[in-house]
Coordinates of C-alpha atoms and ligand atoms in Angstrom, one line a residue:
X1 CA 0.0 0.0 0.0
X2 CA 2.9 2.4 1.0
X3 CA 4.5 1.6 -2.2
X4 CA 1.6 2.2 -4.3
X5 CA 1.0 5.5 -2.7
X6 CA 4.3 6.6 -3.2
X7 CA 4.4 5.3 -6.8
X8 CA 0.8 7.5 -7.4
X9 CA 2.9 10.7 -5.8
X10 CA 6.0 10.8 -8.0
X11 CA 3.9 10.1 -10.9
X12 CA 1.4 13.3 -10.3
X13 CA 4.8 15.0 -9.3
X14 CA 6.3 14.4 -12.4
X15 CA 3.4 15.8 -14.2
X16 CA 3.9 19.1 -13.0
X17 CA 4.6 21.6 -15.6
X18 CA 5.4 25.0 -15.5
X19 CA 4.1 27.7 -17.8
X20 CA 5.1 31.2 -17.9
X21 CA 2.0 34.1 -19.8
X22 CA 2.7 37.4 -20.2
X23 CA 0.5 40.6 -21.2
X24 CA 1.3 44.3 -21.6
X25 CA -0.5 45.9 -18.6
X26 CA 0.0 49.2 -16.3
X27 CA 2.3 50.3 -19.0
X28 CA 4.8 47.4 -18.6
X29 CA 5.4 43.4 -19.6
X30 CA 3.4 41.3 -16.7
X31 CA 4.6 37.7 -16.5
X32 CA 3.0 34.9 -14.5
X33 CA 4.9 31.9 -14.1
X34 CA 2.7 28.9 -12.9
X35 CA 1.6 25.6 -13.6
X36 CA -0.3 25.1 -16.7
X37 CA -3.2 23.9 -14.9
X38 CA -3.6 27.9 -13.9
X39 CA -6.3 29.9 -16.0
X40 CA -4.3 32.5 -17.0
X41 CA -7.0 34.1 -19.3
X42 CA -9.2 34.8 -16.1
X43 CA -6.2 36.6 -14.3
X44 CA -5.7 39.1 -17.2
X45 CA -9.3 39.7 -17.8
X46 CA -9.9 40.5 -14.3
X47 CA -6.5 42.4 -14.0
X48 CA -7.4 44.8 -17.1
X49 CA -10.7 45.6 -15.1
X50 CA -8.3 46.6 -12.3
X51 CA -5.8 48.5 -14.5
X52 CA -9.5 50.5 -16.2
X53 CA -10.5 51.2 -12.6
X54 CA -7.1 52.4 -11.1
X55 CA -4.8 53.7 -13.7
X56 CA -4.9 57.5 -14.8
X57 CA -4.1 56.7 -17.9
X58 CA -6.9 54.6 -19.3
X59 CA -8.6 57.2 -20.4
X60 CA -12.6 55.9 -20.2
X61 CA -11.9 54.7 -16.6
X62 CA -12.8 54.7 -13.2
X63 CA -10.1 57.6 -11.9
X64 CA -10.1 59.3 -15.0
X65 CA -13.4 59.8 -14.4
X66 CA -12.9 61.1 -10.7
X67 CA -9.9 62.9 -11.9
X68 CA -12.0 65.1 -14.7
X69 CA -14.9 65.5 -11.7
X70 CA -12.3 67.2 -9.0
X71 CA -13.9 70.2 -7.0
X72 CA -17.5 68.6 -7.4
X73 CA -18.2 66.6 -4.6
X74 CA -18.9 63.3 -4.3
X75 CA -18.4 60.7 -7.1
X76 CA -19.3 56.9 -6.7
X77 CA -16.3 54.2 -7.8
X78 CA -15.7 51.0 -7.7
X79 CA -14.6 48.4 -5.0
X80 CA -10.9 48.5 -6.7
X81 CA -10.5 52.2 -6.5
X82 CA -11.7 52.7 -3.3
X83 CA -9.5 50.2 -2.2
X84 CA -6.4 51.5 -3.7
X85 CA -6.6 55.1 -2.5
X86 CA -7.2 53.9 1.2
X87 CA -4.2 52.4 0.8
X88 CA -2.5 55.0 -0.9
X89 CA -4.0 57.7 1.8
X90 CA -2.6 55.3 4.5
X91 CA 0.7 55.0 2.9
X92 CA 0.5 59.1 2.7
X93 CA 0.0 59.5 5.8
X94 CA 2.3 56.9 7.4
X95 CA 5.4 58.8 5.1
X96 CA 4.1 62.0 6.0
X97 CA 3.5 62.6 2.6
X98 CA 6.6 61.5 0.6
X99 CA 4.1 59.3 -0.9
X100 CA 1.7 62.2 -2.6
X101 CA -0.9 60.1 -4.4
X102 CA -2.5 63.8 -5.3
X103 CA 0.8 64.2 -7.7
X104 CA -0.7 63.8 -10.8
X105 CA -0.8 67.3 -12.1
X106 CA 3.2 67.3 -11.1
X107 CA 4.0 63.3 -12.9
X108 CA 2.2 65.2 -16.0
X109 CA 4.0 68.3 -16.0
X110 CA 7.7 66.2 -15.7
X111 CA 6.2 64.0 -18.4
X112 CA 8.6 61.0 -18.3
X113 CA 6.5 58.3 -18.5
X114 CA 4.5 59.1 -21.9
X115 CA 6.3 62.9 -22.9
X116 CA 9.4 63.5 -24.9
X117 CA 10.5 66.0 -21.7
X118 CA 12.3 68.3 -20.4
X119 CA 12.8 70.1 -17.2
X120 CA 9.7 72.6 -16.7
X121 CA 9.8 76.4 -16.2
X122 CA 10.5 77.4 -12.7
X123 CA 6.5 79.1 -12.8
X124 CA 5.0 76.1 -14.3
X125 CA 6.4 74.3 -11.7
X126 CA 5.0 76.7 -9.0
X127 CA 1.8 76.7 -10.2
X128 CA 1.3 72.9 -10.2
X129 CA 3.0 72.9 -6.4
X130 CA -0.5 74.7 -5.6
X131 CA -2.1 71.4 -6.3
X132 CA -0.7 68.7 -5.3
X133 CA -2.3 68.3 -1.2
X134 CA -3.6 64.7 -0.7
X135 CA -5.5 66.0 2.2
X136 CA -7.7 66.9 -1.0
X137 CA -8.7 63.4 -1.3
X138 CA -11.3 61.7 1.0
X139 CA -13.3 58.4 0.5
X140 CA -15.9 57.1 2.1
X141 CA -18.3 54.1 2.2
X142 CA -21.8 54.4 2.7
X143 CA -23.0 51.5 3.3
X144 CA -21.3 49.6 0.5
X145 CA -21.4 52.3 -2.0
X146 CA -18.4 53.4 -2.0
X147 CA -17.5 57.1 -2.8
X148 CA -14.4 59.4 -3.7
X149 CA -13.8 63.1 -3.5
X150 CA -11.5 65.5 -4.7
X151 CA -11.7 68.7 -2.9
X152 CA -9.6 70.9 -5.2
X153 CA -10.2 71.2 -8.3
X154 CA -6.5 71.5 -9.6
X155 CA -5.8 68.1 -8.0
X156 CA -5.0 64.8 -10.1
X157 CA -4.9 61.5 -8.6
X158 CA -1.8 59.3 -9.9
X159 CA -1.1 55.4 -8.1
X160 CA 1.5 54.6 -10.1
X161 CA 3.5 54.3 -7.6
X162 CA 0.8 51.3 -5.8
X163 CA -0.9 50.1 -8.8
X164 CA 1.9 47.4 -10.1
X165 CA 1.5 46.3 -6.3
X166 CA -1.9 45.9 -6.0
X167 CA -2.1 44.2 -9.6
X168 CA 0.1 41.7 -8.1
X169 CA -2.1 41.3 -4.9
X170 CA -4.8 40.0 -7.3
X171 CA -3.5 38.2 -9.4
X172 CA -1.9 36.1 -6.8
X173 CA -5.2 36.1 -4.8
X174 CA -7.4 34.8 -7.8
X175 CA -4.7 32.2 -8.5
X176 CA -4.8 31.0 -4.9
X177 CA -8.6 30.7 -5.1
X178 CA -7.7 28.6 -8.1
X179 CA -6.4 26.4 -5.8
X180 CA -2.5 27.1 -7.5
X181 CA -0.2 26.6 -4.8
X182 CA 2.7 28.1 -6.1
X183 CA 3.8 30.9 -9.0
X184 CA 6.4 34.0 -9.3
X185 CA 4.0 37.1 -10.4
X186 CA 6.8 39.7 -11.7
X187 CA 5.0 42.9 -13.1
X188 CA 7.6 45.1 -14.4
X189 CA 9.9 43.9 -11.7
X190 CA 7.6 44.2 -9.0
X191 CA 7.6 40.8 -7.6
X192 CA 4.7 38.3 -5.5
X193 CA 5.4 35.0 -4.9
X194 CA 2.4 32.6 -4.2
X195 CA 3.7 30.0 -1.6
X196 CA 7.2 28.6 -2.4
X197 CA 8.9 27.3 -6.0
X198 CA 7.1 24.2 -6.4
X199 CA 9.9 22.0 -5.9
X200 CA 9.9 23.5 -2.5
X201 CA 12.3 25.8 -2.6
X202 CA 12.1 29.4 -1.2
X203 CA 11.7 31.5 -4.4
X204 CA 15.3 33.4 -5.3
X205 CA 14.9 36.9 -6.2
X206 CA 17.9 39.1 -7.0
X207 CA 18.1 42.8 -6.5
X208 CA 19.3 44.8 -9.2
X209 CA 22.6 46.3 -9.2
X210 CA 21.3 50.0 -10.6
X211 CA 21.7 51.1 -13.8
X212 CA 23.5 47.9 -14.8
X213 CA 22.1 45.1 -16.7
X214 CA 18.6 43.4 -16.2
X215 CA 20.1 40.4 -14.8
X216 CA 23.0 41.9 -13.1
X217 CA 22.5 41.6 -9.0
X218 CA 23.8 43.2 -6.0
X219 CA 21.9 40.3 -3.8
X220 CA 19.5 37.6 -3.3
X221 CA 16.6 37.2 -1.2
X222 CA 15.0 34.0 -0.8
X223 CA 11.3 34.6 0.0
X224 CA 8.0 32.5 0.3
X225 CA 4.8 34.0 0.2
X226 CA 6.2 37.4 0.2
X227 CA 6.6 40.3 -2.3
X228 CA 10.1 42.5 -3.3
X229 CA 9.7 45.6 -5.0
X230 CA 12.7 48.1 -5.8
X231 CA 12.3 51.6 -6.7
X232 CA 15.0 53.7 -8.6
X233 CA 15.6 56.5 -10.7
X234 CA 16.8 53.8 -13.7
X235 CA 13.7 52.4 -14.7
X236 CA 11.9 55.5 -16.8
X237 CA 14.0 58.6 -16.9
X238 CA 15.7 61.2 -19.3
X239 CA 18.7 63.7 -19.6
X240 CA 17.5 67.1 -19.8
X241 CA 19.3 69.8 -22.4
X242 CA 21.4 70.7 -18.8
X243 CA 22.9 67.1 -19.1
X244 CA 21.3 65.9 -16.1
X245 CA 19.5 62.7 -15.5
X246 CA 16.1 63.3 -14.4
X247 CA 13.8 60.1 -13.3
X248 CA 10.2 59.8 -12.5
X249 CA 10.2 59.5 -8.8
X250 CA 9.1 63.0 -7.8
X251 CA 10.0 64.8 -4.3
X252 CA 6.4 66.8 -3.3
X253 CA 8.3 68.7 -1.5
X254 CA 10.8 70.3 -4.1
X255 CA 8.6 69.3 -7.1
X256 CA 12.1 67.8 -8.6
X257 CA 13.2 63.7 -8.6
X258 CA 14.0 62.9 -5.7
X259 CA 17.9 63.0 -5.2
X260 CA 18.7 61.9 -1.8
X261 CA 22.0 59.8 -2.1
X262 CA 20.3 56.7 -2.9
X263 CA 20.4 54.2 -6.1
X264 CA 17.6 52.3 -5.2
X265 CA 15.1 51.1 -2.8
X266 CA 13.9 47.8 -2.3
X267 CA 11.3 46.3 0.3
X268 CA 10.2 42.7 1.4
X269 CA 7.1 42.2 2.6
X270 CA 3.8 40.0 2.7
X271 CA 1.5 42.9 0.9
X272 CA 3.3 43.8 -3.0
X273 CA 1.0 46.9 -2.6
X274 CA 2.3 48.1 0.6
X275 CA 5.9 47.0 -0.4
X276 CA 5.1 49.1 -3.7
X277 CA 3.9 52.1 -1.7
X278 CA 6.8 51.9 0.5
X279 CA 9.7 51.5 -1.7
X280 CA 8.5 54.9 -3.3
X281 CA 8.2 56.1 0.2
X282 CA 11.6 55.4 1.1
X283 CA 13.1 56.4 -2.3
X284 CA 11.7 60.1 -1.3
X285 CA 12.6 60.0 2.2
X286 CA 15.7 58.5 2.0
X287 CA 17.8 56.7 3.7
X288 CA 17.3 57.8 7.7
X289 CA 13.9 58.8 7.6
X290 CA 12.7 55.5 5.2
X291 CA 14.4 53.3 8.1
X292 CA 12.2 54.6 10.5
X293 CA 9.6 54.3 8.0
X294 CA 10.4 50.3 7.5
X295 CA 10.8 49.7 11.1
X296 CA 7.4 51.1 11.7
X297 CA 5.9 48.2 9.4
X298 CA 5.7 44.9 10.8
X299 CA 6.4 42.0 8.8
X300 CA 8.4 44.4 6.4
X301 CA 12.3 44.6 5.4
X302 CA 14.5 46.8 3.0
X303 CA 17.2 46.7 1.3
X304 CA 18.6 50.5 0.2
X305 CA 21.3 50.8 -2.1
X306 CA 23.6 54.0 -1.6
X307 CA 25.0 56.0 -4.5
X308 CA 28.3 54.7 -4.1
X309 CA 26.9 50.9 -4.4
X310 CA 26.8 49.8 -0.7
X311 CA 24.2 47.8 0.3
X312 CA 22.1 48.9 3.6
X313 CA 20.1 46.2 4.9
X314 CA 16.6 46.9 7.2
X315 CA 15.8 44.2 9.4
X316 CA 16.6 41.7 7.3
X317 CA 20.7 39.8 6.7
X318 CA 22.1 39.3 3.4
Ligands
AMP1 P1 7.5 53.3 -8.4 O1 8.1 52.9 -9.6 O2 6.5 52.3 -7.7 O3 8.4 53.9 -7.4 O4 6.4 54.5 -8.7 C1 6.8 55.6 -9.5 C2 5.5 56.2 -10.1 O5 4.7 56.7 -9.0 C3 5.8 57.3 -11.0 O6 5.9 56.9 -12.4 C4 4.6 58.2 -10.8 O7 3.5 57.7 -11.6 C5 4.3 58.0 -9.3 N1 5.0 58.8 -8.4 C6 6.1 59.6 -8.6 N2 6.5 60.3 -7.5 C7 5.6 59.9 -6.5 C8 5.4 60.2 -5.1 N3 6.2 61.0 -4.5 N4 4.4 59.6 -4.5 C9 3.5 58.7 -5.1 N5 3.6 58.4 -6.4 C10 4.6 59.0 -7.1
MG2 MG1 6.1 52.0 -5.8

């Protein structure tokens, strides 16, 4: 009987095969790695949904919609966008605003992501720093409708810097109620692992060394269940007609990219929203004030890499 049993075990072992499906989403390549058994078509149906009802760039959706109706009053949204900005609000106001999600007027005016850019006028650049208070956004849920405001008019909403997070939340939650027990969900280099590497292994994940090659790393993390997302100015940025390098992590408080002596931010954690929210945090705040920031979160570690290449490690040993 014990030999039959464990004859029946390495055969469905053996029949485990992996499959790796990709899609162009939140403005980057999403790749789920999984076995084949996974629906991957349901995941990207649902996740476009998301991206519609989160993203301020798709154009017919649910925040472009609130963005276009700032200044008057209440508007209803979805489940997904009300979800997001209480997150984003909470990550706000845990960074004491280093994460700004009310920067959208200030994202557009630097134009890296979807521009051909340059460095704006010193008064255009005033003029946006008028708008960009996320005290100006409020949500609230009345019993299950749930609602958004914008209180000035000049505000945009932008979650760029949660949406790749929350995307990977879902996607790893719908293939768990799949009943998939384990896949690497790696959007843009925002990374959620679902349970370990099914041979049982802790998943690998290397941190890039900045600026260098894709698959160039400083270290390696071994994590199960758990998300690692980096932030740094080498992903989407541009050299204005000064020479300078100008990247798309913005500093609310200057209105310029962040430059705070750090080449990247990355954090570990069990939520790829909150580690997404935080790693922009900490990319603003920089290295002292991000610390505290980290050690503040429970369950969640960092790993900040300094301009000159050394490796700072927050509560977590490489
Ligand atoms: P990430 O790559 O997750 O660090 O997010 C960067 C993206 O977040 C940018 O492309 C902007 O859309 C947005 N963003 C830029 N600066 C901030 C900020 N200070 N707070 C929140 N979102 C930001
Ligand atoms: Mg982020």
């Amino acid at each position: 009987m014990i030999l039959l049993l464990a004859v029946v075990f390495t055969a469905s072992c053996s029949k485990y095969q992996e499959k790796t499906s990709e899609m162009i989403l939140f403005g980057t390549t999403c790749r789920i790695t999984a076995s084949d058994k996974a629906d991957f078509d349901a995941v990207w149906k649902r996740l476009g949904e998301l991206e519609d009802n989160i993203s301020a760039r798709s154009e017919q959706g649910d925040l472009a919609d609130l963005n276009s109706k700032a200044g008057q009053g209440w508007v209803e949204v979805s489940q997904d966008l009300y979800d997001s900005l209480k997150i984003a609000l909470d990550i706000a106001s845990r960074s004491n605003g280093a994460f700004n999600p009310a920067i959208g007027e200030l994202v557009n005016l630097w134009g890296i992501v979807d521009k051909h850019p340059d460095v704006p006028s010193e008064s255009d650049l005033a003029a946006v720093m008028e708008h960009i208070d996320w005290h100006a956004i409020e949500i609230k849920d009345d019993d299950g409708i749930t609602m958004a405001r914008i209180t000035d008019p000049g505000v945009r909403i932008d979650l760029g810097g949660i949406g790749k997070g929350i995307a990977a939340d879902l996607a790893v939650s719908l293939l768990r109620k799949q009943g998939i027990k384990s896949a690497l969900v790696n959007f843009g280099g925002n990374i959620m692992c679902l349970g370990s590497h099914h041979t049982g292994e802790p998943y690998r994940i290397g941190i890039q060394v900045p600026f260098a090659n894709r698959n160039e790393y400083k270290q390696v993390v071994q994590v199960i269940d758990q998300s690692v997302v980096t932030s740094g100015p080498y992903e989407k940025n541009f050299v204005g007609s000064d020479g300078k390098l100008y990247h798309h992590i913005i500093d609310s408080a200057t209105g310029y990219p962040a430059d705070n002596g750090l080449a990247s931010v990355t954090i570990i954690g069990p939520s790829s929203a909150i580690c997404d929210g935080l790693s922009t945090s900490c990319f603003v705040l920089g290295l002292d004030a991000g610390t505290a920031l980290v050690q503040s979160m429970e369950g969640y570690s960092a790993v900040f890499i300094l301009d000159d290449g050394t490796a700072v490690p927050v509560g977590i040993s490489l």
